[in-house]
XYZ file of C-alpha atoms in Angstrom:
768
model
C -19.057 -16.918 -5.004
C -16.389 -15.918 -7.767
C -16.345 -15.978 -11.618
C -13.562 -15.746 -13.811
C -13.179 -14.410 -17.345
C -9.938 -14.720 -19.743
C -8.956 -14.146 -22.906
C -7.135 -17.376 -23.555
C -7.953 -21.045 -21.954
C -6.124 -21.655 -19.011
C -2.762 -23.838 -20.156
C -1.281 -24.387 -16.468
C -0.521 -27.219 -14.622
C -0.080 -25.358 -11.336
C -0.887 -21.564 -11.972
C -4.956 -21.048 -11.003
C -5.074 -24.110 -8.603
C -5.833 -23.353 -4.906
C -3.058 -25.059 -2.850
C -2.814 -24.781 0.881
C -0.536 -22.178 1.664
C 3.011 -23.146 2.981
C 2.767 -21.136 6.159
C -0.725 -22.084 6.840
C -0.164 -24.747 9.532
C 2.151 -22.469 11.746
C -0.298 -19.471 11.500
C -3.339 -21.750 12.402
C -1.430 -23.112 15.190
C 0.250 -19.948 16.668
C 3.912 -21.585 15.942
C 4.566 -18.427 13.638
C 7.272 -16.241 14.794
C 6.044 -12.513 14.667
C 8.356 -9.367 16.038
C 7.006 -9.341 19.339
C 7.651 -13.149 19.799
C 11.639 -12.538 19.431
C 13.583 -13.490 22.606
C 17.190 -12.995 22.858
C 19.603 -13.746 26.503
C 19.915 -10.551 28.215
C 16.835 -8.801 26.779
C 15.905 -5.111 27.469
C 12.434 -3.824 27.158
C 11.796 -0.394 25.538
C 9.495 2.292 25.854
C 9.104 5.918 24.136
C 8.149 9.438 25.411
C 5.721 10.953 23.245
C 4.709 14.233 22.583
C 1.357 15.266 24.403
C 1.522 18.354 21.993
C 0.756 18.487 18.171
C 3.059 21.598 17.803
C 5.921 22.664 20.401
C 9.447 23.640 20.643
C 11.653 21.431 22.994
C 13.323 23.691 25.056
C 14.998 21.249 27.130
C 15.088 17.587 28.157
C 15.926 16.410 31.638
C 16.415 12.690 31.880
C 18.281 12.592 35.051
C 15.678 11.015 37.112
C 14.896 8.279 34.735
C 18.765 7.281 34.349
C 18.968 6.544 38.175
C 15.889 4.649 38.401
C 16.885 1.109 39.569
C 16.450 -1.353 36.677
C 16.915 1.571 34.023
C 20.226 0.679 31.511
C 19.688 3.562 28.942
C 17.880 6.594 28.023
C 18.379 8.601 24.992
C 17.153 11.574 23.307
C 17.651 13.272 19.868
C 21.047 14.505 21.158
C 22.033 10.595 21.168
C 21.041 10.295 17.422
C 23.607 12.184 15.002
C 21.698 15.021 13.510
C 21.329 14.049 9.604
C 21.908 17.166 7.686
C 21.959 15.520 4.493
C 18.952 16.003 2.097
C 19.730 12.929 0.094
C 16.129 11.458 -0.942
C 15.933 7.853 0.169
C 13.470 5.545 -2.320
C 11.311 3.601 0.444
C 10.108 1.469 -2.294
C 6.620 2.874 -2.062
C 7.245 6.439 -1.540
C 10.259 8.688 -0.737
C 11.363 10.660 1.814
C 14.889 12.591 2.626
C 17.415 11.415 5.150
C 17.149 14.385 7.448
C 13.175 14.376 7.676
C 13.427 10.439 8.367
C 15.789 11.338 11.102
C 13.916 13.665 12.984
C 10.868 11.391 12.556
C 12.224 8.917 14.266
C 13.219 11.336 17.144
C 12.275 14.788 17.315
C 15.216 17.046 17.671
C 14.232 20.651 18.114
C 10.512 20.668 17.672
C 7.648 18.147 18.090
C 5.536 18.042 15.374
C 2.385 16.344 16.103
C 0.853 14.491 19.282
C 2.925 11.339 19.410
C 6.082 12.354 18.228
C 9.038 10.483 19.802
C 10.930 12.753 22.195
C 12.905 10.338 23.953
C 13.190 6.516 24.795
C 14.709 4.118 27.669
C 15.518 0.418 28.068
C 14.998 -1.211 31.174
C 15.173 -4.600 32.524
C 11.087 -5.034 31.935
C 8.565 -3.052 30.662
C 7.260 -2.019 33.824
C 10.145 -0.012 34.850
C 10.887 1.165 31.269
C 7.445 2.630 31.398
C 7.704 4.023 34.957
C 11.129 5.877 33.650
C 9.183 7.299 31.090
C 6.852 9.331 33.310
C 10.238 10.354 35.097
C 11.345 12.576 31.896
C 10.720 16.213 32.282
C 10.161 17.906 28.991
C 10.104 21.793 28.834
C 7.870 22.720 25.929
C 6.990 25.665 24.133
C 3.499 25.420 22.728
C 3.178 26.547 19.365
C -0.097 27.031 17.351
C -1.037 23.953 15.333
C -2.618 23.422 11.631
C -4.019 20.135 10.986
C -6.357 20.865 7.915
C -4.772 20.822 4.566
C -6.471 24.157 3.240
C -5.936 26.066 6.478
C -2.120 25.038 6.251
C -1.860 26.838 2.841
C -3.266 30.078 3.828
C -1.059 33.276 4.127
C 0.308 33.493 8.083
C -0.545 29.871 8.844
C 1.564 28.574 11.510
C 4.867 27.346 9.737
C 6.013 23.766 10.731
C 9.427 24.345 9.124
C 10.770 27.948 9.156
C 13.516 27.162 6.831
C 10.969 25.587 4.286
C 10.585 27.192 1.116
C 7.965 26.156 -1.432
C 9.110 24.583 -4.841
C 6.940 25.384 -7.554
C 7.391 24.048 -11.042
C 10.724 23.002 -10.253
C 11.941 26.195 -8.917
C 12.458 27.321 -5.331
C 10.266 30.129 -4.673
C 12.500 31.212 -1.833
C 9.023 31.661 0.179
C 8.380 29.914 3.570
C 5.237 27.895 3.495
C 3.698 24.805 4.593
C 3.793 23.968 0.983
C 6.446 22.176 0.321
C 6.063 21.259 -3.385
C 3.826 22.273 -6.328
C 3.847 20.435 -9.884
C 1.767 20.469 -12.972
C 0.938 17.780 -15.241
C -0.418 18.638 -18.665
C -1.705 17.208 -21.875
C -3.311 19.264 -24.640
C -5.150 22.459 -24.180
C -7.737 21.951 -21.595
C -8.709 25.613 -21.446
C -9.599 25.567 -25.120
C -11.355 22.276 -24.844
C -13.553 23.259 -22.000
C -14.661 26.573 -24.140
C -15.686 24.074 -26.639
C -17.440 21.291 -24.577
C -21.104 21.078 -24.257
C -21.370 19.823 -20.740
C -18.851 20.753 -18.003
C -19.116 20.042 -14.159
C -16.886 20.863 -11.509
C -17.039 19.957 -7.540
C -14.985 20.131 -4.605
C -14.281 17.109 -2.489
C -12.821 16.688 0.935
C -11.598 13.159 2.441
C -10.121 12.626 6.273
C -6.956 11.104 7.146
C -7.319 7.437 7.627
C -5.041 4.499 8.770
C -4.533 1.307 7.627
C -5.780 -0.341 10.714
C -3.231 -3.451 10.661
C -3.906 -5.584 13.546
C -0.103 -6.244 14.672
C 1.418 -3.026 15.936
C 4.935 -1.751 14.816
C 7.580 -3.680 16.991
C 11.569 -3.813 16.745
C 14.227 -5.930 18.422
C 17.892 -4.726 18.003
C 21.560 -6.116 18.832
C 24.296 -4.187 18.750
C 27.404 -6.017 18.779
C 30.666 -4.994 20.310
C 32.168 -5.239 16.892
C 29.652 -2.388 15.593
C 27.495 -5.356 13.853
C 23.770 -4.568 14.162
C 20.928 -7.003 13.615
C 17.485 -5.988 13.867
C 14.155 -8.427 14.205
C 11.229 -6.442 12.716
C 7.984 -7.171 11.310
C 8.566 -5.015 7.973
C 7.213 -4.896 4.498
C 10.909 -4.630 3.091
C 13.977 -5.665 5.075
C 16.393 -4.044 2.482
C 14.077 -0.851 2.810
C 14.694 -1.111 6.517
C 18.156 -1.460 6.499
C 18.479 1.415 4.032
C 16.414 3.494 6.552
C 18.318 2.359 9.640
C 21.830 2.817 7.660
C 20.793 6.689 6.947
C 19.436 7.618 10.272
C 22.413 6.209 12.303
C 24.962 6.898 9.597
C 26.290 3.207 9.884
C 27.250 1.122 7.201
C 24.797 -1.190 5.405
C 27.558 -3.911 5.481
C 27.266 -3.550 9.207
C 23.508 -4.035 9.579
C 21.527 -7.122 9.145
C 17.762 -6.789 8.861
C 15.668 -10.234 9.909
C 12.108 -10.054 8.972
C 9.244 -11.668 10.794
C 6.156 -12.755 10.167
C 3.805 -9.584 9.685
C 0.367 -8.841 10.887
C -0.897 -6.672 8.460
C 0.916 -3.458 6.682
C -0.919 -2.175 3.925
C 2.163 0.325 3.369
C 2.101 1.392 6.975
C 5.052 -0.976 7.544
C 7.545 0.184 4.854
C 8.915 3.058 7.107
C 10.820 2.525 10.193
C 10.422 3.879 13.710
C 11.267 1.760 16.304
C 14.207 0.304 14.698
C 16.540 3.286 15.085
C 15.770 3.819 18.731
C 16.039 -0.053 19.683
C 19.583 -0.061 18.020
C 20.918 3.294 19.636
C 19.462 1.715 23.082
C 21.130 -1.158 22.561
C 24.639 0.276 21.496
C 24.256 2.295 24.418
C 23.014 -0.222 27.091
C 25.268 -3.384 25.588
C 22.030 -5.272 25.713
C 19.781 -6.530 22.927
C 16.772 -4.316 23.173
C 12.966 -5.116 22.355
C 10.185 -2.649 21.731
C 6.829 -2.297 20.607
C 3.830 0.162 20.432
C 0.497 0.621 21.787
C -2.572 0.787 19.434
C -2.503 4.530 20.668
C 1.066 4.795 19.569
C 0.288 3.187 16.097
C -2.729 5.771 15.601
C -0.666 8.554 16.645
C 3.217 8.183 15.841
C 2.753 5.899 12.542
C 2.012 7.254 8.976
C -1.728 7.080 8.036
C -2.923 7.985 4.381
C -3.291 11.890 3.715
C -6.443 13.919 4.206
C -6.964 15.685 1.245
C -8.993 18.706 -0.736
C -9.668 18.138 -4.327
C -11.199 20.191 -7.311
C -11.938 18.288 -10.146
C -13.365 19.733 -13.286
C -14.720 17.681 -16.485
C -16.180 18.293 -19.802
C -17.686 16.300 -22.569
C -18.825 17.211 -26.204
C -22.498 16.732 -27.321
C -21.412 12.866 -28.281
C -20.709 12.103 -24.597
C -17.079 11.706 -25.168
C -14.909 13.689 -22.522
C -12.557 16.113 -24.133
C -11.207 18.248 -20.903
C -10.240 17.741 -17.464
C -8.566 19.884 -14.691
C -7.756 18.527 -11.357
C -6.392 20.784 -8.111
C -5.166 18.201 -5.540
C -3.863 19.453 -2.273
C -2.889 16.414 0.147
C -1.692 16.384 3.580
C 1.910 15.421 4.212
C 1.697 15.304 7.938
C 4.907 16.381 9.736
C 7.337 16.258 7.103
C 7.056 16.810 2.919
C 6.527 13.734 0.812
C 2.725 12.946 0.450
C 1.081 10.553 -2.293
C -0.112 13.641 -3.972
C 2.177 12.757 -7.076
C 0.959 9.402 -7.152
C -2.942 10.847 -7.135
C -2.498 13.167 -9.851
C -1.206 10.019 -12.224
C -3.994 8.092 -10.983
C -6.699 11.127 -11.373
C -7.846 10.616 -14.833
C -6.005 7.419 -15.781
C -9.253 5.362 -16.287
C -10.362 7.723 -19.168
C -9.109 8.762 -22.668
C -9.207 12.457 -22.126
C -7.114 14.420 -25.062
C -6.718 17.510 -22.671
C -6.020 17.737 -18.942
C -4.258 19.653 -16.703
C -3.581 18.713 -13.070
C -1.659 20.797 -10.272
C -0.602 19.010 -7.310
C 0.452 20.385 -3.835
C 2.197 18.645 -1.027
C 1.392 20.334 2.310
C 2.918 19.817 5.521
C 0.525 19.770 8.629
C 0.663 19.031 12.542
C -0.047 14.993 11.863
C 2.172 12.214 11.923
C 4.154 11.902 8.445
C 1.992 10.360 6.004
C 2.900 7.023 4.345
C 1.534 4.508 2.013
C -1.812 3.164 2.322
C -2.842 0.716 -0.477
C -3.001 2.596 -4.091
C -1.831 5.847 -2.211
C -3.631 8.652 -3.567
C -5.951 6.667 -5.724
C -8.971 6.505 -3.541
C -8.956 10.050 -2.682
C -8.624 10.866 -6.668
C -11.473 8.230 -7.752
C -14.021 9.613 -5.203
C -13.778 12.935 -7.157
C -13.647 11.745 -10.316
C -16.277 9.120 -10.302
C -18.694 11.089 -8.624
C -18.562 13.490 -11.611
C -18.669 10.789 -14.042
C -21.945 9.675 -12.319
C -23.054 13.190 -12.382
C -22.367 13.696 -15.950
C -23.981 10.460 -17.095
C -26.908 11.195 -15.399
C -27.363 14.496 -16.888
C -26.765 13.135 -20.464
C -29.267 10.425 -19.880
C -26.831 7.708 -20.666
C -26.421 4.156 -19.063
C -23.402 4.465 -15.986
C -21.244 1.700 -17.272
C -21.727 2.277 -21.135
C -20.781 6.044 -20.824
C -17.560 4.751 -18.911
C -17.053 2.045 -21.612
C -17.121 5.041 -24.159
C -14.603 7.204 -22.503
C -12.552 4.231 -21.117
C -8.536 4.117 -21.661
C -7.295 1.529 -23.624
C -3.852 0.409 -25.049
C -2.311 3.368 -26.682
C -4.407 5.715 -24.161
C -1.578 8.899 -23.620
C -2.129 9.599 -19.779
C -1.988 13.021 -18.566
C 1.879 12.745 -17.134
C 3.193 11.439 -20.269
C 3.347 7.841 -21.240
C 0.600 5.677 -23.078
C -0.846 2.922 -21.698
C 0.253 -0.762 -22.894
C -2.183 -3.686 -22.791
C -4.512 -3.146 -20.309
C -7.855 -4.275 -18.988
C -10.013 -1.148 -18.387
C -12.384 -1.845 -20.960
C -12.887 -5.625 -20.065
C -13.610 -4.746 -16.096
C -16.422 -2.197 -17.639
C -17.549 -4.961 -19.605
C -17.571 -7.397 -17.193
C -19.717 -4.855 -15.207
C -22.492 -4.603 -17.761
C -22.867 -8.692 -18.269
C -22.824 -9.280 -14.599
C -26.499 -9.805 -13.003
C -25.971 -7.474 -10.219
C -25.729 -4.693 -12.536
C -29.744 -5.446 -14.189
C -30.831 -6.989 -10.781
C -34.234 -5.057 -9.350
C -33.676 -3.058 -5.823
C -35.835 -4.176 -3.002
C -37.492 -1.269 -1.868
C -37.515 2.613 -0.602
C -34.139 4.404 -0.173
C -32.171 2.021 -1.720
C -29.800 2.823 -4.706
C -27.091 1.534 -6.791
C -23.811 2.864 -7.634
C -20.652 1.755 -9.897
C -17.293 3.326 -9.982
C -13.792 2.379 -11.326
C -10.302 2.964 -10.171
C -6.420 2.224 -11.092
C -3.079 1.421 -9.918
C 0.082 1.246 -11.715
C 1.493 -1.837 -10.220
C 5.499 -1.419 -9.484
C 8.095 -3.466 -10.783
C 11.465 -2.695 -9.015
C 14.092 -5.462 -7.852
C 13.713 -8.889 -6.557
C 15.827 -11.681 -6.012
C 15.417 -15.583 -5.434
C 17.586 -18.694 -4.955
C 16.828 -22.382 -5.134
C 18.714 -25.463 -3.947
C 17.451 -28.886 -5.323
C 17.231 -31.462 -2.475
C 18.292 -35.378 -3.346
C 14.576 -36.189 -2.765
C 13.247 -33.845 -5.641
C 11.953 -31.081 -3.255
C 13.483 -27.737 -3.741
C 14.145 -25.206 -1.263
C 13.217 -21.390 -2.653
C 14.538 -18.522 -0.724
C 13.105 -15.001 -1.582
C 13.221 -11.717 -0.240
C 9.714 -10.566 -0.057
C 8.187 -10.479 3.536
C 4.616 -12.283 2.920
C 1.731 -10.522 3.938
C -1.199 -11.959 1.833
C 0.502 -15.583 0.778
C 3.089 -14.524 -1.729
C 5.123 -17.219 -0.304
C 2.746 -19.753 -2.292
C 2.141 -17.634 -5.255
C 5.986 -17.232 -5.663
C 6.247 -21.034 -5.135
C 3.581 -21.752 -7.578
C 5.502 -20.029 -10.371
C 8.856 -21.586 -9.582
C 6.520 -25.094 -9.584
C 5.090 -24.265 -12.842
C 8.365 -23.422 -14.686
C 9.921 -27.002 -14.020
C 6.530 -28.418 -13.940
C 6.587 -30.070 -10.394
C 4.107 -30.078 -7.983
C 3.866 -27.008 -5.646
C 3.992 -29.333 -2.611
C 7.631 -30.124 -3.425
C 8.676 -26.579 -3.152
C 9.396 -25.250 0.174
C 9.671 -21.240 0.037
C 10.948 -19.020 2.712
C 11.803 -15.293 2.977
C 15.532 -14.404 3.529
C 16.740 -11.880 5.778
C 19.247 -9.211 4.398
C 22.088 -11.482 4.644
C 20.902 -14.518 2.996
C 19.381 -13.341 -0.219
C 20.079 -10.565 -3.211
C 18.555 -7.144 -3.034
C 14.839 -7.126 -2.728
C 12.246 -4.267 -2.958
C 9.213 -3.892 -0.561
C 6.156 -5.853 -0.353
C 4.208 -3.066 -1.678
C 3.202 -1.209 -5.044
C 1.393 -4.651 -6.246
C 4.894 -5.793 -7.226
C 5.618 -9.022 -5.087
C 3.789 -11.670 -6.993
C 4.745 -10.097 -9.944
C 8.744 -9.194 -9.894
C 9.579 -12.029 -7.125
C 7.446 -14.239 -9.330
C 9.879 -13.524 -12.079
C 12.777 -13.699 -10.186
C 11.669 -17.287 -9.044
C 10.815 -17.936 -12.620
C 14.442 -17.214 -13.631
C 15.569 -19.289 -10.693
C 13.749 -22.326 -12.149
C 14.882 -22.024 -15.536
C 18.541 -21.849 -14.107
C 17.704 -25.066 -12.420
C 16.569 -26.493 -15.366
C 19.504 -25.738 -17.497
C 22.080 -27.205 -14.886
C 20.028 -30.316 -14.468
C 20.021 -30.841 -18.146
C 23.709 -30.890 -18.475
C 23.739 -33.162 -15.303
C 21.262 -35.542 -17.354
C 23.515 -35.013 -20.557
C 26.470 -36.248 -18.527
C 24.709 -39.518 -16.805
C 23.875 -40.328 -20.559
C 27.251 -38.985 -22.337
C 25.561 -37.049 -24.434
C 25.847 -33.026 -25.564
C 23.185 -31.211 -23.676
C 21.432 -30.031 -26.708
C 20.186 -33.647 -26.857
C 18.353 -33.241 -23.723
C 15.039 -31.612 -23.472
C 12.782 -31.228 -20.344
C 8.990 -30.870 -20.186
C 6.696 -31.292 -17.068
C 9.546 -32.638 -14.835
C 10.759 -35.393 -17.056
C 13.919 -35.143 -19.321
C 14.347 -36.941 -22.488
C 16.532 -37.677 -25.141
C 16.235 -36.478 -28.576
C 18.300 -39.378 -30.221
C 16.550 -42.276 -28.127
C 12.989 -41.573 -27.227
C 13.123 -44.626 -25.007
C 15.200 -43.113 -22.458
C 13.757 -40.827 -19.950
C 14.604 -39.546 -16.485
C 12.096 -37.666 -13.882
C 13.294 -34.425 -11.903
C 13.022 -36.779 -8.650
C 15.295 -39.508 -10.150
C 17.841 -37.171 -11.442
C 17.874 -35.440 -7.950
C 18.895 -38.309 -6.314
C 22.040 -38.532 -8.671
C 23.395 -35.015 -7.917
C 26.139 -36.306 -5.808
C 27.474 -38.440 -8.222
C 27.262 -35.787 -11.490
C 28.966 -33.041 -9.601
C 27.260 -31.987 -6.308
C 24.548 -29.529 -5.282
C 22.470 -27.471 -7.970
C 21.498 -24.065 -6.969
C 19.645 -21.817 -9.367
C 19.194 -18.410 -8.788
C 17.468 -15.175 -10.418
C 17.402 -11.542 -10.228
C 15.265 -8.757 -11.872
C 14.543 -5.598 -12.229
C 10.929 -5.873 -13.551
C 10.127 -2.037 -14.204
C 9.845 -2.849 -18.279
C 7.502 -5.465 -17.273
C 4.805 -4.217 -15.416
C 1.253 -3.575 -16.002
C -1.401 -1.593 -14.331
C -4.853 -3.045 -12.849
C -8.263 -1.738 -12.883
C -10.741 -2.340 -10.228
C -14.413 -1.547 -10.266
C -17.158 -2.018 -7.784
C -21.139 -2.412 -7.935
C -22.852 -1.426 -4.597
C -26.200 -1.279 -3.510
C -27.030 0.812 -0.336
C -29.990 1.401 1.525
C -29.903 4.291 3.731
C -32.222 5.461 6.740
C -33.402 8.805 6.139
C -34.025 9.522 9.960
C -30.453 8.459 11.342
C -28.556 8.953 8.352
C -27.019 5.260 8.608
C -25.857 3.752 5.282
C -26.334 -0.083 5.014
C -24.387 -1.665 2.291
C -26.401 -4.381 1.098
C -24.868 -5.994 -1.947
C -21.240 -5.263 -3.211
C -19.361 -6.908 -6.460
C -15.871 -6.251 -6.964
C -14.428 -6.605 -10.644
C -10.864 -6.609 -11.029
C -8.095 -7.322 -13.709
C -5.467 -10.047 -12.256
C -3.648 -10.501 -15.420
C -3.578 -13.992 -14.365
C -4.588 -15.337 -11.241
C -1.785 -17.337 -9.957
C -3.834 -18.578 -6.704
C -7.350 -17.499 -7.314
C -8.390 -17.686 -3.676
C -5.512 -15.126 -2.597
C -6.720 -12.815 -5.714
C -10.162 -12.986 -4.017
C -9.165 -12.417 -0.393
C -7.153 -9.164 -1.855
C -10.269 -7.798 -3.402
C -12.210 -8.394 -0.550
C -9.994 -6.822 1.798
C -9.290 -3.748 -0.317
C -13.257 -3.697 -0.583
C -13.691 -3.886 2.991
C -11.130 -1.070 3.901
C -12.740 0.876 1.304
C -16.105 0.755 2.906
C -14.697 2.050 6.175
C -13.063 4.908 4.526
C -16.303 5.797 2.690
C -18.615 5.473 5.484
C -16.746 5.459 9.132
C -13.020 5.959 9.421
C -11.570 9.352 10.276
C -8.738 10.757 12.157
C -11.030 13.063 14.490
C -8.692 16.174 15.607
C -9.877 18.736 18.422
C -8.577 22.520 18.405
C -5.528 21.766 20.125
C -4.405 19.475 17.010
C -5.149 16.262 19.546
C -6.237 12.562 17.979
C -9.276 11.940 19.988
C -10.157 8.367 18.953
C -6.802 6.962 18.906
C -8.029 3.405 19.744
C -10.079 0.530 17.787
C -12.921 1.502 20.119
C -13.242 4.623 18.681
C -11.675 4.761 15.543
C -14.336 2.992 13.528
C -13.613 0.174 11.312
C -16.106 -2.069 9.817
C -16.858 -5.402 11.284
C -18.463 -8.714 9.862
C -21.654 -6.977 11.031
C -21.499 -4.063 8.766
C -20.354 -5.657 6.081
C -22.502 -8.006 3.095
C -21.006 -10.937 0.993
C -18.191 -9.639 -1.202
C -18.560 -11.456 -4.452
C -15.563 -10.950 -6.665
C -15.138 -11.387 -10.468
C -11.662 -11.751 -11.587
C -10.625 -10.087 -15.136
C -7.849 -11.809 -16.847
C -6.105 -9.680 -19.427
C -2.608 -11.400 -19.498
C -0.077 -8.646 -19.101
C 2.519 -9.077 -21.631
C 5.311 -8.113 -19.556
C 5.464 -11.034 -17.337
C 5.913 -14.653 -18.088
C 2.667 -15.860 -16.892
C 0.736 -12.610 -17.465
C 0.736 -11.318 -13.804
C -0.394 -8.055 -13.163
C -0.566 -6.919 -9.247
C -3.739 -6.960 -7.294
C -3.076 -5.939 -3.814
C -4.248 -2.064 -4.356
C -6.733 -1.285 -7.241
C -9.299 -2.462 -5.287
C -9.293 0.218 -2.683
C -9.967 2.871 -5.026
C -13.614 2.436 -6.317
C -15.557 2.001 -3.172
C -15.655 5.499 -1.626
C -16.804 6.730 -4.839
C -19.408 3.675 -5.565
C -21.101 4.157 -2.478
C -21.429 7.875 -2.582
C -22.987 7.160 -5.970
C -25.562 4.679 -4.767
C -26.423 7.079 -1.830
C -27.400 9.404 -4.527
C -29.334 7.055 -6.333
C -31.228 5.881 -3.137
C -32.037 9.438 -1.538
C -30.720 11.973 -3.966
C -28.304 13.901 -2.244
C -24.402 14.125 -3.029
C -22.010 13.781 -0.547
C -18.563 14.923 -1.344
C -16.796 14.717 1.950
C -15.424 11.317 3.571
C -16.195 9.815 5.637
C -20.093 9.806 4.622
C -20.976 9.665 8.368
C -24.701 9.453 9.538
C -24.940 13.318 10.730
C -23.428 14.354 7.158
C -26.522 12.225 5.584
C -29.099 14.010 8.072
C -27.604 17.529 7.093
C -27.772 17.084 3.543
C -30.982 15.571 3.717
C -32.188 18.705 5.607
C -30.752 20.827 2.734
C -31.891 18.770 -0.216
C -32.150 20.434 -3.835
C -35.101 20.820 -5.299
C -36.493 17.913 -7.150
C -35.565 19.492 -10.610
C -32.217 20.017 -9.359
C -32.211 16.108 -8.218
C -33.413 15.128 -11.631
C -30.138 16.624 -13.146
C -28.012 14.900 -10.852
C -26.789 18.239 -8.952
């Protein structure tokens, strides 16, 4: 069941309705074309040789036996991809990476820096031969000591992943070789003085494991390198233009010669922004003269692609005698994986975002370890941050004897609140989200029995704006073909078409949305950062306005009057000088041939000035088995400010999906590494994602505090919802059995261990 709350009554015709998604029939009938479905004449199949070691120097690679195997058409190593010495930083859309690191991550050159790091690849007439050829490649490794824990990696004398990397601290190169790539600091006010004057101060440490996005469809790529140097890549990607940019940089090939065709995508959550197989397939195609298709196994996905970083956090917060937060400090160390670029920057920006704290200091550390290079995962960095802060907020409210929701409301961020990294919040919905918790029946409902508890938590994500484009062509039957550049992961084609239809007042069923490739549509940033419905929707809105303006001129020409005398509302053109003269959108569309030919509208935006952050919150009930340590989530309600819910079903789906991932992160999911730095659970059998048997019904409450920077008030909803679940569950576990768990995941063995070390009843009552 879902409820919605709004500041103003709905005044829309299309927005807020629940039409059938345009791509639904192809999806449910199996006709949708995904990356691995691409077939081309003369197609070869590629396979990858990956390092069996977490940290090893590559002394030599002998590909001679593989090259002469019957059916093998090409073999490549790092020597076949020109080493990129450039340290130019590429903005990938959600995160950034320098060009040299991107290239080395795609194909190891001198060192393998994690188990699963690509060291060679082959193309053959079928996959069986390709895999046989991989086994014939001989690699001589010098195995080195690995480091897979962020705190161990930061120690003096830890094995160095990059001997030439020195720490940048507070904007200056220290010249010191280290696994710490970067140290930065955000500072607001004087936290040291504020702590000295605070009445209640709590400081705690927190640890989170590496977790994977868990998308169902593995990575894939098909590439065709023509004799004229033009390269076409078909792939499941969250951003065709971002993929083009990365392939261009890695291969030192001009973007004008590269076309990326995005296919249907079976999940991404940030993990399908970086490229992995695309440059390999391209080089194999160039070398073989044939198109080459590649895809990953599930273990390849776990061991060779970008999960979210493991982390260590130390957070300190203080409040005065009135229960107002006055000071906060955060120490965040995030694992970047093999190459710099973790989400620690975003984490620092989210850490205290939900609260109005006048004095705060945050130190962030980006640390390399022998794991796959971490990349975005749904509100990257924010879940770890919320886990720490919301546990302390829960503890502080209990110590002060205050209601959990009321304590948060007293300290909540609102319009004008200054964030620790500088900007002040525009109109936001943090307060409204917390108020919705207080009003919800779940918050007051009694718990059923022993070992049951309830917890709440709130989380934040910025929402990105960035660049989007859309074009629209009007057909003579009144339908419109809408082309936009955002790969559709969660129904965005329909939500964008709805905004176009709303602008023109036409039925959304008359809009045929499609995702264009890099040769068909203007530059569009990635589907990520909670930006797609917001920014690409703005581009579609502008394209619709362009169509409207052109059609007004056509109507004026037919009526032989000035365009200023023609008005348009809800798909009807009318004359201000003669109210009896009207014409519908469909009627005028049928007359385009006689009034000047085709009408095509276009819209493009750089929407950074129109973004508005989103807040999500949870109420969670759990039941804990004190003998086995198993935690069962019995009831779950998620609240989120959507600004304006374009398609409520999609908004609810995003809220539920992020909640499920957050539950998995809280209780089960982790990369488990042995002493050699090898992941021992690289399959869905052993990497424990929650299934329907592990979950209750997830109730959704959509809050609507319209974003003033968007024509329809949209805020992105794809990410904030993953931030609060681990914290809410941890708080519920404390409420149930009186123990605080500060390490994710909160596995049964950790629950049992904590129960055996349970503090005294006096300490429990204090919330310790």
